[in-house]
mmCIF file of C-alpha atoms (C1' of nucleotides) in Angstrom:
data_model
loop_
_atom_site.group_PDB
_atom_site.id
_atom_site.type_symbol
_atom_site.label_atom_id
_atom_site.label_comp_id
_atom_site.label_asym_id
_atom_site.label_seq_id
_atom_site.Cartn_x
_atom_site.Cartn_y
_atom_site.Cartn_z
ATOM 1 C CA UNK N 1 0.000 0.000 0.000
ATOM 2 C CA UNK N 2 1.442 3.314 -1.041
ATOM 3 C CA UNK N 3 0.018 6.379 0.474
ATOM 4 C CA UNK N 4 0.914 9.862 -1.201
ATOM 5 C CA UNK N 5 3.032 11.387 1.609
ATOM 6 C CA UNK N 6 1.798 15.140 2.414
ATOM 7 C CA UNK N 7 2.813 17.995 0.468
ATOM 8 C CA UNK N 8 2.866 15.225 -2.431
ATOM 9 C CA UNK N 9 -0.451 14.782 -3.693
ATOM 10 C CA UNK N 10 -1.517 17.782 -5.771
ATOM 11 C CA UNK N 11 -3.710 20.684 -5.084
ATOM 12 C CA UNK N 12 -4.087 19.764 -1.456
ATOM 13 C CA UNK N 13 -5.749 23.580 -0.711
ATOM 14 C CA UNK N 14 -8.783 22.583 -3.736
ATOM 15 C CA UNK N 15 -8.925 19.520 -2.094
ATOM 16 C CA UNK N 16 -9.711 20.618 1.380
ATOM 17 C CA UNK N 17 -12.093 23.363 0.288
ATOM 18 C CA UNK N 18 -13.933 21.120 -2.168
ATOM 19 C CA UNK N 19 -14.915 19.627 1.044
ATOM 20 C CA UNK N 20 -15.599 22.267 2.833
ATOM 21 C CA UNK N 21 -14.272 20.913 6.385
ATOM 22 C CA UNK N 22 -12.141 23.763 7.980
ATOM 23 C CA UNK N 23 -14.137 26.263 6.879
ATOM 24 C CA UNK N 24 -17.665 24.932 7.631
ATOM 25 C CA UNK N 25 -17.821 25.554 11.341
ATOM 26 C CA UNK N 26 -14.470 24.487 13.036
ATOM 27 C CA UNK N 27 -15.849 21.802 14.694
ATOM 28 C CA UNK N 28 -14.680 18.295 15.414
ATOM 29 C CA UNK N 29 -15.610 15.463 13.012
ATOM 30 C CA UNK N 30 -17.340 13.536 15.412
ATOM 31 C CA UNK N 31 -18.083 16.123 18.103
ATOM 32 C CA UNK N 32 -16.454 14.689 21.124
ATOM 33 C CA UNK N 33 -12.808 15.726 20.367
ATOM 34 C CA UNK N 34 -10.939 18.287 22.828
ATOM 35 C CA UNK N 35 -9.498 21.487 20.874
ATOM 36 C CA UNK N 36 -6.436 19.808 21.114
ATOM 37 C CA UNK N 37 -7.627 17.311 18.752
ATOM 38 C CA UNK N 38 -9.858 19.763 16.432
ATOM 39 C CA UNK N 39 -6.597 21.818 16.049
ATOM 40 C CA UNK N 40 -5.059 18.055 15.253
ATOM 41 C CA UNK N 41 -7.410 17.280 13.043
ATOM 42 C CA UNK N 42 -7.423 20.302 10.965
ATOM 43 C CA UNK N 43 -3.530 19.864 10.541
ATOM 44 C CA UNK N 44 -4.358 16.709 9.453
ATOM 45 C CA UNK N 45 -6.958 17.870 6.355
ATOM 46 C CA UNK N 46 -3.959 20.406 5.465
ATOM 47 C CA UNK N 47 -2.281 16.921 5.243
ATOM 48 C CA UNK N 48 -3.014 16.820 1.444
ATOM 49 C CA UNK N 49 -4.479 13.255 1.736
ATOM 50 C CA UNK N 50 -8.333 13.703 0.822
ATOM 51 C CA UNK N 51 -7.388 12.946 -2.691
ATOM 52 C CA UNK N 52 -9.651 9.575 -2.856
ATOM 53 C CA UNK N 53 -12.791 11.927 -1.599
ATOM 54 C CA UNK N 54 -13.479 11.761 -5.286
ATOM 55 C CA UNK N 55 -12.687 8.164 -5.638
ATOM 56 C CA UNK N 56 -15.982 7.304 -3.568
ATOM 57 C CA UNK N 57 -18.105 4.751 -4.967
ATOM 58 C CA UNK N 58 -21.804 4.318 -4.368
ATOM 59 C CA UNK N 59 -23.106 7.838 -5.089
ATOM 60 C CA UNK N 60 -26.493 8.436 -5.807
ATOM 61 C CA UNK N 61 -27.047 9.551 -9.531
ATOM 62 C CA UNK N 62 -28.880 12.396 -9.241
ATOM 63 C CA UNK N 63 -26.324 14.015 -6.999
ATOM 64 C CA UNK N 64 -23.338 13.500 -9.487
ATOM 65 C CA UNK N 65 -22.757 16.268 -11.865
ATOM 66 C CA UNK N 66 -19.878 15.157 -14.146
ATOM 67 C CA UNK N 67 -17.708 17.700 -15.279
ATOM 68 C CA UNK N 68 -17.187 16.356 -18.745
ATOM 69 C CA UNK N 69 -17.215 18.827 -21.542
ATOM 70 C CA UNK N 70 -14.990 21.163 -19.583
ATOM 71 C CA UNK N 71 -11.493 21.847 -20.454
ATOM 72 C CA UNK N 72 -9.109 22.426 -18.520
ATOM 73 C CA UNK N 73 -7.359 25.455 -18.513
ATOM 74 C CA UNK N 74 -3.440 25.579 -17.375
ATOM 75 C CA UNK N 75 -1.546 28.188 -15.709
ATOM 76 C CA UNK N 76 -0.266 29.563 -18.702
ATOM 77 C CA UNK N 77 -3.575 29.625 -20.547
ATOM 78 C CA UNK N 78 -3.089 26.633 -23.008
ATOM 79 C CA UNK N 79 -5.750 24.273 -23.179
ATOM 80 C CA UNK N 80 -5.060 20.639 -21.517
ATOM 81 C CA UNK N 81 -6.191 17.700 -23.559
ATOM 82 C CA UNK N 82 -9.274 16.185 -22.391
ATOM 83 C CA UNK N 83 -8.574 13.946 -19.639
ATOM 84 C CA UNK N 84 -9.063 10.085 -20.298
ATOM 85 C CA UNK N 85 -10.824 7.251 -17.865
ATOM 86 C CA UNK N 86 -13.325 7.214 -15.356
ATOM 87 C CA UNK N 87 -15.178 10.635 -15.249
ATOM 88 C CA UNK N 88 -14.308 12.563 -12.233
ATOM 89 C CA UNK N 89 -17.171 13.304 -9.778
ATOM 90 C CA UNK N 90 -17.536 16.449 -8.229
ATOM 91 C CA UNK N 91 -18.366 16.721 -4.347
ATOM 92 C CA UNK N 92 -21.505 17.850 -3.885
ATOM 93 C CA UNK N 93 -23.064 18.979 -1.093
ATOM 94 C CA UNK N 94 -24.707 15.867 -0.041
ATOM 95 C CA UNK N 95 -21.479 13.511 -0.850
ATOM 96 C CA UNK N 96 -19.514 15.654 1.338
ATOM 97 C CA UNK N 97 -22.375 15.129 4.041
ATOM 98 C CA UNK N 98 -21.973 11.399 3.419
ATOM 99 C CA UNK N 99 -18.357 11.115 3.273
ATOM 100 C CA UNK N 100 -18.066 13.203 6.260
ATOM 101 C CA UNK N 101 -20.188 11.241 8.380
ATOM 102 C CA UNK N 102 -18.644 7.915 7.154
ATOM 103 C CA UNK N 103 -15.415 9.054 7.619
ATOM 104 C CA UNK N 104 -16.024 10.671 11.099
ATOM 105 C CA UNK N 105 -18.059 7.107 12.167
ATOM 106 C CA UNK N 106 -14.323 4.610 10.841
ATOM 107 C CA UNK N 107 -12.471 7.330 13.263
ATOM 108 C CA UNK N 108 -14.222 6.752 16.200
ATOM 109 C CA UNK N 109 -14.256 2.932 15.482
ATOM 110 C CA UNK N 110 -10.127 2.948 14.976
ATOM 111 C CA UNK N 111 -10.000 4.942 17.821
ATOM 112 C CA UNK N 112 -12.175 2.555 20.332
ATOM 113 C CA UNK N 113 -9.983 -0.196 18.309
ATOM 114 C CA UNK N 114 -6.455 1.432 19.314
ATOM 115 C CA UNK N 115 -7.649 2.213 22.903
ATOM 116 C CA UNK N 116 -8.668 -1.459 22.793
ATOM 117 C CA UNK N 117 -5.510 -2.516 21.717
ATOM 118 C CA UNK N 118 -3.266 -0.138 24.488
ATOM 119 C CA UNK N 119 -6.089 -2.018 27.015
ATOM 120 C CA UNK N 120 -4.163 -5.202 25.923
ATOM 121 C CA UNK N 121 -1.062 -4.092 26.132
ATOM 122 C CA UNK N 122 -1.732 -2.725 29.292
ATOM 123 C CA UNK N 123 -2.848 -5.915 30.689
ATOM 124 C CA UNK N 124 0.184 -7.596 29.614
ATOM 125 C CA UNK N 125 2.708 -4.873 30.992
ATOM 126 C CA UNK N 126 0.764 -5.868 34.437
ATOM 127 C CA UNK N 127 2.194 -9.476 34.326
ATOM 128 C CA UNK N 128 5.904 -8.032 33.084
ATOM 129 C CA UNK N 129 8.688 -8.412 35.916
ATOM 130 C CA UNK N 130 8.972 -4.672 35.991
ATOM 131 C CA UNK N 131 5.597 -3.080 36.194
ATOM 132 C CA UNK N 132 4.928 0.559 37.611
ATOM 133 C CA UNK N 133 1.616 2.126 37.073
ATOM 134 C CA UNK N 134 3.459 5.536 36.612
ATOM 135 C CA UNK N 135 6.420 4.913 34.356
ATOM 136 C CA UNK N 136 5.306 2.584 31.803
ATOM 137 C CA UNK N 137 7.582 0.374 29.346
ATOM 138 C CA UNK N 138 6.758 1.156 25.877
ATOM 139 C CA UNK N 139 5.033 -0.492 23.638
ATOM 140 C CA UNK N 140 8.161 -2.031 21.900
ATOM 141 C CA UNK N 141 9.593 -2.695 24.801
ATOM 142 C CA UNK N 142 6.418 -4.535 26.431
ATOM 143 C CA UNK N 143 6.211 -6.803 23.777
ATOM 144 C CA UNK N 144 10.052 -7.822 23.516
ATOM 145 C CA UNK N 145 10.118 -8.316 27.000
ATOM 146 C CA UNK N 146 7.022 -10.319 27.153
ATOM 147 C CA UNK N 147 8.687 -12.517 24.133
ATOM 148 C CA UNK N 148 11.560 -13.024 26.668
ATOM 149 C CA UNK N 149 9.752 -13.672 29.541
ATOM 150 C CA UNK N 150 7.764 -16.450 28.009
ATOM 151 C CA UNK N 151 10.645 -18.001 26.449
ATOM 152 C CA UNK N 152 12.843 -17.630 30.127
ATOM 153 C CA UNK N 153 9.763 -19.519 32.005
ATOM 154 C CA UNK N 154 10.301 -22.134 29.630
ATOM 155 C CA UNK N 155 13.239 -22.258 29.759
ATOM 156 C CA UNK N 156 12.992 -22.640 33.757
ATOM 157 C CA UNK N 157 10.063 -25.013 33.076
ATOM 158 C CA UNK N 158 12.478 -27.234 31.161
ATOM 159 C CA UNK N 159 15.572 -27.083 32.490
ATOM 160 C CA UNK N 160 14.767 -26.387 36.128
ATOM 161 C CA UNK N 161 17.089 -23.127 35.924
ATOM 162 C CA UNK N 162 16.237 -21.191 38.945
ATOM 163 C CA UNK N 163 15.033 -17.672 37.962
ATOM 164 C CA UNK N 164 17.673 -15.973 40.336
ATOM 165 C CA UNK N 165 20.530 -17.381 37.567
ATOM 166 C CA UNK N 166 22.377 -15.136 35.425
ATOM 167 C CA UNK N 167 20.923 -17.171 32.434
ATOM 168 C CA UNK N 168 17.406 -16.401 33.253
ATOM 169 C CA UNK N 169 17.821 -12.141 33.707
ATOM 170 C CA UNK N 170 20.067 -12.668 30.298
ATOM 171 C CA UNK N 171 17.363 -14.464 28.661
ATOM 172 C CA UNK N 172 14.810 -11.194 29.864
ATOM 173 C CA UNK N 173 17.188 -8.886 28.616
ATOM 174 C CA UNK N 174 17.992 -10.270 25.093
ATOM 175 C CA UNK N 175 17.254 -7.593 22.483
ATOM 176 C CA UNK N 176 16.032 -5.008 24.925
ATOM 177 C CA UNK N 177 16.981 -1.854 24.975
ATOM 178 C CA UNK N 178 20.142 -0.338 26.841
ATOM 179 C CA UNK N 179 17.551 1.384 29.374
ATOM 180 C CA UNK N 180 15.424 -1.474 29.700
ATOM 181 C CA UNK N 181 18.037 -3.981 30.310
ATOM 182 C CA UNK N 182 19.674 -1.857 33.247
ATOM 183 C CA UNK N 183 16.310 -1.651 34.848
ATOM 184 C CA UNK N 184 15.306 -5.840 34.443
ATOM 185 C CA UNK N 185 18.621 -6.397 35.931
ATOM 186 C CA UNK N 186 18.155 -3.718 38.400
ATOM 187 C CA UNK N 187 14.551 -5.363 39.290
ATOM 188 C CA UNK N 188 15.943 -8.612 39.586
ATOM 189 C CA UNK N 189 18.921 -7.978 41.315
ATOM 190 C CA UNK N 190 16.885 -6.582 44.396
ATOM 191 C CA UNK N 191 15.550 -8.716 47.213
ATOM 192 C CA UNK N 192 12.347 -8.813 48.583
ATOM 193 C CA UNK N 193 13.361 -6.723 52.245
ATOM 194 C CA UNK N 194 10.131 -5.069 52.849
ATOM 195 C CA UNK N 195 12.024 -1.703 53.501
ATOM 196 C CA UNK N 196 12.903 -2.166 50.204
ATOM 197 C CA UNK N 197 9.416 -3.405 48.816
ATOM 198 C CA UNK N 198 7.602 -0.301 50.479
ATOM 199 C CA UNK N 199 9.768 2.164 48.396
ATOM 200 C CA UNK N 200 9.194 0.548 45.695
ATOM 201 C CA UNK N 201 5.700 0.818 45.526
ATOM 202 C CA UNK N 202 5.067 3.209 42.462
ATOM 203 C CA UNK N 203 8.051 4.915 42.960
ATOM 204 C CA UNK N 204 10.639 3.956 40.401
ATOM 205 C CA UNK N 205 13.341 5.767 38.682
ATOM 206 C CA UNK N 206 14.991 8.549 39.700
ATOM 207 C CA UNK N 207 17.788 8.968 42.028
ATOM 208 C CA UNK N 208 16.764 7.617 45.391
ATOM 209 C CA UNK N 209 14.790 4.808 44.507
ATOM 210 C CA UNK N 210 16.761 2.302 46.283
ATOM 211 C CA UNK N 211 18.317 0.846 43.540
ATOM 212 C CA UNK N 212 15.570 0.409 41.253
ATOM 213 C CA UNK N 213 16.929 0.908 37.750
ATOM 214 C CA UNK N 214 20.244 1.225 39.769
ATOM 215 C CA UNK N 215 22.326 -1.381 37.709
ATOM 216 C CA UNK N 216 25.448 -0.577 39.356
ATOM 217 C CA UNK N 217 26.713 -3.391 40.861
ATOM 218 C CA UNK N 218 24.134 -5.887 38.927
ATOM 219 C CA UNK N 219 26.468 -9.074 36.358
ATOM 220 C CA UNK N 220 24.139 -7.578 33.596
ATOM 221 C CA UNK N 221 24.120 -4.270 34.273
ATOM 222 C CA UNK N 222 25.390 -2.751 31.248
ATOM 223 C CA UNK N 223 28.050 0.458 31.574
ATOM 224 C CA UNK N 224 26.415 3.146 30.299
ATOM 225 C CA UNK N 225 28.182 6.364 30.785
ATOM 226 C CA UNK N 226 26.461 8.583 28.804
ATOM 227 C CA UNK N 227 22.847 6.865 30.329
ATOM 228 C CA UNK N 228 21.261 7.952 33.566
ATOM 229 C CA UNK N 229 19.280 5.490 34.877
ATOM 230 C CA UNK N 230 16.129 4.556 32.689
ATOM 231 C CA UNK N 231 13.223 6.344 33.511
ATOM 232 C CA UNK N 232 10.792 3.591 33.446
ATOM 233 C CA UNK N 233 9.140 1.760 36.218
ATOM 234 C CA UNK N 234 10.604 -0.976 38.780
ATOM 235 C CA UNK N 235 9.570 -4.510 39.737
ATOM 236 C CA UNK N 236 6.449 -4.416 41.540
ATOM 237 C CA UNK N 237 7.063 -6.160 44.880
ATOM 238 C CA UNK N 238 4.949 -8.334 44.396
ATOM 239 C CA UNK N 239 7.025 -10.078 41.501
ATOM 240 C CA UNK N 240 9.815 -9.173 43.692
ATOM 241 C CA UNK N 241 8.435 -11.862 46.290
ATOM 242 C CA UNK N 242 7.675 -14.363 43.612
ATOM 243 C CA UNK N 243 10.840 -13.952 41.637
ATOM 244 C CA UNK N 244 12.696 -14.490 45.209
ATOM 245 C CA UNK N 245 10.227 -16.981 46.054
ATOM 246 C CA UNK N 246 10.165 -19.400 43.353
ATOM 247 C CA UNK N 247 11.731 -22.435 45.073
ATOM 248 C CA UNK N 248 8.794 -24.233 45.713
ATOM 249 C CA UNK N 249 4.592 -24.500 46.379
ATOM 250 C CA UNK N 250 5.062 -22.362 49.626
ATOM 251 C CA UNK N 251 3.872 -18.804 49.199
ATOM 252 C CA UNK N 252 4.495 -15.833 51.248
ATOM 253 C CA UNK N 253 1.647 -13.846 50.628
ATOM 254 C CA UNK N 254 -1.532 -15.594 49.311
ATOM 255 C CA UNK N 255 -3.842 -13.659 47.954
ATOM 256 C CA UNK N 256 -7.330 -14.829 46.513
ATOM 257 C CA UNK N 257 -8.809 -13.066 43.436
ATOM 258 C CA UNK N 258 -5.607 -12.374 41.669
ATOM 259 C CA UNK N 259 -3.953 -13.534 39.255
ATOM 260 C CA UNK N 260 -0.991 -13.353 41.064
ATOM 261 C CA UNK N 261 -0.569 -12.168 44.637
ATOM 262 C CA UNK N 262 0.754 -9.038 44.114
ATOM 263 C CA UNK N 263 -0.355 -8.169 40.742
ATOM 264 C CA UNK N 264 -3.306 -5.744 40.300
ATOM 265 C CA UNK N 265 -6.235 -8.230 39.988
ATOM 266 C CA UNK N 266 -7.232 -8.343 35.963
ATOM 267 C CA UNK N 267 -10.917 -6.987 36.273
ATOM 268 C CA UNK N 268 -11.397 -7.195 32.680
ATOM 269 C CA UNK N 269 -12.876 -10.061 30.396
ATOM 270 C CA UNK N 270 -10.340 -12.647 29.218
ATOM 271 C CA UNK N 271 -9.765 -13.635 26.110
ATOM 272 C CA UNK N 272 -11.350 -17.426 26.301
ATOM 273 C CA UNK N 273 -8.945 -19.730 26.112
ATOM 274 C CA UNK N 274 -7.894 -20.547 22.792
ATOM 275 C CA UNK N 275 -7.467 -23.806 21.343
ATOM 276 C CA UNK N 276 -4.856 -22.916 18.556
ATOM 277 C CA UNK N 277 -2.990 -26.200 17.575
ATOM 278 C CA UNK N 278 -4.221 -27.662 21.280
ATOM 279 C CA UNK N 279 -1.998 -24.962 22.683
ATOM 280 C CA UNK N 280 -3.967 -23.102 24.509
ATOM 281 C CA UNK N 281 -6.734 -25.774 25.581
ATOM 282 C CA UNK N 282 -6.597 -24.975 29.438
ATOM 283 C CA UNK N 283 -9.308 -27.099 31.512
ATOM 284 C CA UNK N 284 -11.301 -24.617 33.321
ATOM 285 C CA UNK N 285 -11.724 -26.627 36.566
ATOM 286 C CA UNK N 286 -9.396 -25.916 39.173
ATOM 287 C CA UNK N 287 -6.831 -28.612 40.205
ATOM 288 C CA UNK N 288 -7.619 -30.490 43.497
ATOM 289 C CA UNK N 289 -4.229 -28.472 44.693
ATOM 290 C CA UNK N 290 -5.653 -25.531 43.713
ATOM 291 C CA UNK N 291 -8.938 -25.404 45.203
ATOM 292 C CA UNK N 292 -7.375 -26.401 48.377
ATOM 293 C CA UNK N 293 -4.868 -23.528 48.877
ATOM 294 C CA UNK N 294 -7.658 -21.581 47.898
ATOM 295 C CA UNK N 295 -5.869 -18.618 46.188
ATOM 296 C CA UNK N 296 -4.486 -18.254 42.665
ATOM 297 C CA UNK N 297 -0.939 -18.131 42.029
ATOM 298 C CA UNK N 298 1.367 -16.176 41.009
ATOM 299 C CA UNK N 299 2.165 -17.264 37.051
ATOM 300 C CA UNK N 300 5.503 -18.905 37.540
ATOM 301 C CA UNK N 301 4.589 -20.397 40.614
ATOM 302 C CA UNK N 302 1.225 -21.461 39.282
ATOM 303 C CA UNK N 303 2.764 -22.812 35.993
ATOM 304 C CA UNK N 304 5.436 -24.685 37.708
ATOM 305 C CA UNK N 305 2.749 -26.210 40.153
ATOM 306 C CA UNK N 306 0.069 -27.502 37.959
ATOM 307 C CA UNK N 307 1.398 -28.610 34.717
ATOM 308 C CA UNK N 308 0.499 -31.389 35.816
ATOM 309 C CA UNK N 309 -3.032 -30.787 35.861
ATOM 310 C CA UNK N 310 -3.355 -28.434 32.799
ATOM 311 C CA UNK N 311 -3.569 -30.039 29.172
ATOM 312 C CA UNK N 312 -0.376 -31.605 28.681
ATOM 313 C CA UNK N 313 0.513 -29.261 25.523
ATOM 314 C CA UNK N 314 0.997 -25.747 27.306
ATOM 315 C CA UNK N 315 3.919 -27.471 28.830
ATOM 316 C CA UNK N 316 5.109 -30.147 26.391
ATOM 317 C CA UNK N 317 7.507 -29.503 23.644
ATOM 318 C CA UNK N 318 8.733 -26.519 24.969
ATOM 319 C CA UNK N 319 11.645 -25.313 22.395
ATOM 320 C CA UNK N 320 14.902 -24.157 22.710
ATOM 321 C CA UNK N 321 13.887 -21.087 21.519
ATOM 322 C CA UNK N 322 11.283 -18.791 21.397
ATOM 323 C CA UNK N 323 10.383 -20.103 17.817
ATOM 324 C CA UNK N 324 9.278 -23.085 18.706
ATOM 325 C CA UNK N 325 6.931 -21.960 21.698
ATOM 326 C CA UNK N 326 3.135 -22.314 22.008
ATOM 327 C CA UNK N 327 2.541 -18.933 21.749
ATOM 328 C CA UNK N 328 4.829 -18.155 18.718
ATOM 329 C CA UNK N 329 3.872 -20.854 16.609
ATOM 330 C CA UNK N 330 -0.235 -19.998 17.690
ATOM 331 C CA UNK N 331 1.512 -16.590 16.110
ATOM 332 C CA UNK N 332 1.543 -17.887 12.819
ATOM 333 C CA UNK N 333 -2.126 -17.793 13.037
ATOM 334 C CA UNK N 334 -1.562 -14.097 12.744
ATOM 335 C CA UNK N 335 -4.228 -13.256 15.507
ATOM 336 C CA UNK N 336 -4.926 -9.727 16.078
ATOM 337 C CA UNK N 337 -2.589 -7.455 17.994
ATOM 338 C CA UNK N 338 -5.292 -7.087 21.058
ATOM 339 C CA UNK N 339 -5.911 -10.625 20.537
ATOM 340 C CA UNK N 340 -2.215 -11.710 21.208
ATOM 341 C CA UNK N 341 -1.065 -9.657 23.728
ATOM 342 C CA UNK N 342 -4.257 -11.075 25.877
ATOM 343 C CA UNK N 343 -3.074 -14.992 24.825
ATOM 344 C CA UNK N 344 0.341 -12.981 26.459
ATOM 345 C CA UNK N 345 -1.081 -12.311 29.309
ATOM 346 C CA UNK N 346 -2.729 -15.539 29.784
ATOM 347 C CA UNK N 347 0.197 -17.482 28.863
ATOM 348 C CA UNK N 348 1.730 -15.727 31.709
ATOM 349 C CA UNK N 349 -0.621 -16.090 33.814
ATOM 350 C CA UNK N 350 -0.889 -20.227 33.463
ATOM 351 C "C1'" DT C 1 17.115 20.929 19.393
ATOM 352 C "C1'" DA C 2 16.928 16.144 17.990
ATOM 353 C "C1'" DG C 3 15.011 11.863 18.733
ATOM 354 C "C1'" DG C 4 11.748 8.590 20.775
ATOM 355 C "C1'" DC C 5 7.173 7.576 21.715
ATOM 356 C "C1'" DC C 6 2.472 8.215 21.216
ATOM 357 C "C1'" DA C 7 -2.446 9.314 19.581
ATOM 358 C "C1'" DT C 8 -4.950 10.312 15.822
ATOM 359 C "C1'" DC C 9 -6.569 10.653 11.071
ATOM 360 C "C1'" DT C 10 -6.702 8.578 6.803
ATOM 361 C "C1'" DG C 11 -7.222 5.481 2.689
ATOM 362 C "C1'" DG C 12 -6.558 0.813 1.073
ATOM 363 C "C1'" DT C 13 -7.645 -3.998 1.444
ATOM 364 C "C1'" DC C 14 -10.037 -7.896 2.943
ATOM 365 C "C1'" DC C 15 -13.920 -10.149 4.903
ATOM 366 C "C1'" DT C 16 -18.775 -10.919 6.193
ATOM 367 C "C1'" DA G 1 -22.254 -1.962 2.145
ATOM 368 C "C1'" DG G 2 -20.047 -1.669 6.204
ATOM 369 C "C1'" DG G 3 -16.701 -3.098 9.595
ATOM 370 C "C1'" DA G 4 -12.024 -4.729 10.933
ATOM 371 C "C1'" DC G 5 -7.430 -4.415 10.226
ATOM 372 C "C1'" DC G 6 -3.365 -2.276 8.614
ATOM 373 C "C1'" DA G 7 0.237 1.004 7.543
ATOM 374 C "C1'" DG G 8 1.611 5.774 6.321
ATOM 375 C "C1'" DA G 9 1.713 10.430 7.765
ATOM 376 C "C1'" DT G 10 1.571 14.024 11.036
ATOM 377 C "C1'" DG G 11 1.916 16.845 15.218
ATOM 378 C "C1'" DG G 12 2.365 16.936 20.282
ATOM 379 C "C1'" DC G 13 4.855 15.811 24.339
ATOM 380 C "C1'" DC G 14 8.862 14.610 26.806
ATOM 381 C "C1'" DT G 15 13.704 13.894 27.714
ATOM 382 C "C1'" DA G 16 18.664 14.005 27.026
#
DNA sequence: TAGGCCATCTGGTCCT
DNA sequence: AGGACCAGATGGCCTA
C-alpha cells in the first residue's frame, strides 16, 4: 500500500475546500474531540491526503454532476487535452455530508480499536517483571520483553534453571533496549526486604529509589556512561516476592482473586482460552491443589505447580527457543494485535 | 534541538 | 455496504 506522503499529492488547498471541512464551522468530526484534537485534526486535512474523496463509490445519480465537456485550462492559458478514464465526480453537497459522516463514524471505530488494543497491552505490561503504574515500558519494549519472559519460564520449566541465575535475567534482557536492560537487571537484582518493597511501591526511577533501575553493581548491568538510569518503572514487589520466592509450592503472601498475589487483579474479560494447535486448551476446573490452597498463584509459581493438571501441551515440547513456543507458533495464526497480547497475558498467567 | 514515543486521522484492502 | 485491520503520515509531548 502506497500512500501519497503530504505535500505530495496535488492541489491539497482545492482539495480541502472542495470539502468544505475547515471552513464549515471548526468543529470536530465527530463532536467529542478536545481542541487539542480539532486543532489536530485540521492539521491533518492540510495533510493533502483527501485525494480519494473523489474516488468514492456508491453515489447516488442524481447528486453526481460530471464535469465532462470542460477543459481544462493551465496556468499559462493553453488548453489541456481532455482527460481520459473514469469521469471525475464532483463533491456535492450531499457527498460531502456522506463522506463526512462515514469518515467521522471509521475514526471513532479505529480509535475505540487502538484504545482497545493499548487495554491489551496494558494488561500484559501488568504481568511483566517490571511493572509501575506511573512509568510505563513502551510499547516495543512490552512486547520484547514479554517474548523473553515467556521463552525464560520455559526455559525454567524445562531445564529447572532457577530464575535468580544469570541465564534467566540474560534471557529477559535479550534484544532489549540499553535502558530497559539496566532496569530488568536492576529489578531482579533486588531482594524482597520489605524496607525495600515499600519504596518501591510506584516509585521507580529517579535517584533515590533504592536501587531500582540502579544497575550498578548488577552481572548484567550494562556500563552506560552517557545513560542515567532509565526512567521507566521498577519490579512491583509483588514479583519481587515471587521472583525471590520461586523455590517451591510455599507462598508468602496468598492472595485470593488475583492472578498473582501481588499483581493488580485483571478486572477485565479474558480472552477465552484458545485452542490454537491444542496450545492453549486450558481445563477450566481448578486442580484439586488448587482449590485447596484456595488462592491463585502467582504465574511462575502457578505454571510450575500444575502442569500437571493443565492439558499436557501448554507445557510439552517446549523449544529451545522462542520459535518453537506455544505462543509463537499460535503466532503464525496471525491473531490480532489485542488478541495476542491477551493470549500474552494468559500465557503468563498459566 | 533532535530523537523517541504516542495518539490520531486517513485510505486501502479484505472479509462478512 | 459496512466493519475490521493495517500502515503511512503528522503533530504533540517529553527527555537528554
Amino acid at each position: 500500500m502506497m500512500t501519497k506522503p503530504f505535500g505530495k499529492s496535488g492541489d491539497v488547498s482545492e482539495l480541502v475546500s472542495s470539502l468544505g471541512w475547515l471552513e464549515e464551522d471548526g468543529s470536530s468530526q465527530d463532536g467529542e474531540e478536545s481542541p487539542e484534537l480539532r486543532a489536530r485534526h485540521g492539521l491533518a486535512m492540510h495533510g493533502g491526503r483527501m485525494h480519494s474523496c473523489t474516488e468514492l463509490g456508491s453515489e447516488d445519480m442524481e447528486e453526481e454532476e460530471e464535469e465532462d465537456d470542460e477543459e481544462e485550462i493551465g496556468p499559462n492559458g493553453e488548453r489541456a487535452p481532455k482527460r481520459r478514464g473514469p469521469k471525475k465526480k464532483k463533491m456535492t453537497k450531499a457527498r460531502q455530508e456522506r463522506f463526512r459522516a462515514r469518515r467521522i463514524k471509521a475514526n471513532a471505530r479505529e480509535r475505540s480499536r487502538m484504545h482497545g488494543l493499548n487495554d491489551a497491552l496494558d494488561n500484559l505490561r501488568r504481568v511483566m517483571p517490571c511493572y509501575s503504574k506511573t512509568q510505563k515500558l513502551s510499547k516495543i519494549e512490552t512486547l520484547r520483553l514479554a517474548r523473553n519472559y515467556i521463552w525464560a519460564l520455559s526455559e525454567v520449566l524445562e531445564s529447572g534453571q532457577s530464575p535468580e541465575s544469570h541465564g534467566f535475567v540474560e534471557m529477559l534482557c535479550k534484544g532489549l533496549s540499553q535502558p530497559t536492560s539496566n532496569l530488568v537487571a536492576g529489578c531482579l537484582q533486588l531482594g524482597p526486604s520489605p524496607t525495600m518493597l515499600n519504596k518501591l511501591e510506584d516509585k521507580c526511577g529517579g535517584p533515590g529509589m533504592g536501587g531500582v533501575g540502579g544497575q550498578a553493581g548488577h552481572p548484567l548491568s550494562y556500563p552506560s556512561p552517557g545513560l542515567p538510569s532509565p526512567p521507566y518503572g521498577s519490579l512491583e514487589a509483588s514479583h519481587l516476592l515471587h521472583m525471590k520466592g520461586f523455590k517451591g509450592p510455599v507462598y508468602d503472601n496468598p492472595s485470593p482473586n488475583e492472578c498473582s498475589s501481588g499483581t493488580p487483579p485483571y478486572d477485565g474479560p479474558l480472552t477465552p482460552p484458545l485452542s490454537i494447535n491444542g496450545n492453549f486448551a486450558l481445563k477450566q476446573e481448578p486442580s484439586p491443589h488448587e482449590s485447596e490452597r484456595n488462592y491463585t498463584p502467582h504465574p511462575v509459581h502457578a505454571h510450575y505447580l500444575s502442569s500437571h493438571h493443565y492439558s499436557a501441551s501448554t507445557t510439552s515440547g517446549l523449544p529451545g527457543g522462542p520459535q518453537g513456543h506455544p505462543l509463537f507458533q499460535a503466532s503464525r495464526y496471525e491473531l490480532p494485535l489485542d488478541v495476542a497480547f491477551d493470549n500474552a497475558f494468559i500465557y503468563i498467567c498459566i
